[in-house]
Every structure is written in C-alpha cells, then in structure tokens.
Amino acid sequence: MADLTPTPDRPGLHVSKPSPNAPATGSAVCHCGASATATGDNQVRALVKGYTANHGAAHGRTGS
C-alpha cells in the first residue's frame, strides 16, 4: 500500500482507525505550509473540522 501521509509536496488530510477499539490518528498538511497531527477520536475529529474549515479547499486556491 502506498504511503498516504500528507507532505508539503502532497498536501492533504489523512485519517486512520485500524479497528473500532484503536484510537484514530490523523495528519494534515496544507499548501499554505500549515501542518498538524492528532491522536484520539475527539482530537482527530477536531483536526478534520479545523482543516476543512480553514485549510485545503477553504483557501479557494486556483491554478495548478
């Protein structure tokens, strides 16, 4: 399987929860340079909300 972890060259959001009993983990990297990681279901949920509200497509980036 390919490494899906976001990098500055491949910005994005990645969340993993390998089983219902394991804590979720997440990482995010935005094309603006912001990055964050989280561990635990509630923290990952907050990471996703913050990323989608303030980074990624929220920037309205145009071009390539």
Tab-separated table of C-alpha atoms in Angstrom:
chain	number	residue	atom	x	y	z
A	1	MET	CA	0.000	0.000	0.000
A	2	ALA	CA	1.221	3.496	-0.804
A	3	ASP	CA	2.078	5.930	1.965
A	4	LEU	CA	-0.898	8.263	2.205
A	5	THR	CA	0.644	10.634	4.754
A	6	PRO	CA	0.372	14.228	3.513
A	7	THR	CA	3.584	16.135	2.798
A	8	PRO	CA	4.335	19.680	1.636
A	9	ASP	CA	4.655	18.253	-1.891
A	10	ARG	CA	1.374	16.302	-1.498
A	11	PRO	CA	-0.824	18.338	0.856
A	12	GLY	CA	-3.996	16.830	2.232
A	13	LEU	CA	-5.660	15.132	5.151
A	14	HIS	CA	-5.169	11.512	6.231
A	15	VAL	CA	-7.142	9.730	8.960
A	16	SER	CA	-6.681	6.152	10.108
A	17	LYS	CA	-8.608	3.986	12.560
A	18	PRO	CA	-7.415	0.397	12.168
A	19	SER	CA	-10.088	-1.090	14.428
A	20	PRO	CA	-13.104	0.075	16.451
A	21	ASN	CA	-11.107	-0.245	19.673
A	22	ALA	CA	-7.989	1.574	18.456
A	23	PRO	CA	-7.684	5.346	18.688
A	24	ALA	CA	-7.898	7.280	15.455
A	25	THR	CA	-4.806	9.069	14.163
A	26	GLY	CA	-4.708	11.914	11.706
A	27	SER	CA	-2.317	14.225	9.933
A	28	ALA	CA	-2.861	17.251	7.767
A	29	VAL	CA	-0.605	19.410	5.619
A	30	CYS	CA	-1.899	22.433	3.723
A	31	HIS	CA	-0.377	24.044	0.657
A	32	CYS	CA	-0.054	27.245	2.771
A	33	GLY	CA	2.517	25.442	4.949
A	34	ALA	CA	0.344	24.676	7.988
A	35	SER	CA	0.553	21.147	9.371
A	36	ALA	CA	-0.901	19.243	12.307
A	37	THR	CA	-1.239	15.757	13.739
A	38	ALA	CA	-3.716	14.271	16.201
A	39	THR	CA	-4.252	11.065	18.137
A	40	GLY	CA	-7.558	10.003	19.640
A	41	ASP	CA	-11.041	10.117	18.200
A	42	ASN	CA	-12.012	13.539	19.574
A	43	GLN	CA	-8.699	15.156	18.645
A	44	VAL	CA	-8.833	13.731	15.120
A	45	ARG	CA	-12.417	14.948	14.750
A	46	ALA	CA	-11.229	18.455	15.737
A	47	LEU	CA	-8.302	18.205	13.290
A	48	VAL	CA	-10.662	17.348	10.422
A	49	LYS	CA	-13.045	20.196	11.319
A	50	GLY	CA	-10.208	22.698	11.544
A	51	TYR	CA	-8.590	21.566	8.313
A	52	THR	CA	-11.805	21.620	6.296
A	53	ALA	CA	-12.860	24.996	7.730
A	54	ASN	CA	-9.510	26.787	7.424
A	55	HIS	CA	-7.237	24.931	5.006
A	56	GLY	CA	-7.330	22.748	1.908
A	57	ALA	CA	-10.241	23.756	-0.286
A	58	ALA	CA	-11.202	26.544	2.169
A	59	HIS	CA	-8.343	28.638	0.752
A	60	GLY	CA	-10.053	28.656	-2.636
A	61	ARG	CA	-6.711	28.003	-4.343
A	62	THR	CA	-6.831	28.352	-8.091
A	63	GLY	CA	-4.380	27.252	-10.715
A	64	SER	CA	-2.260	24.101	-10.672
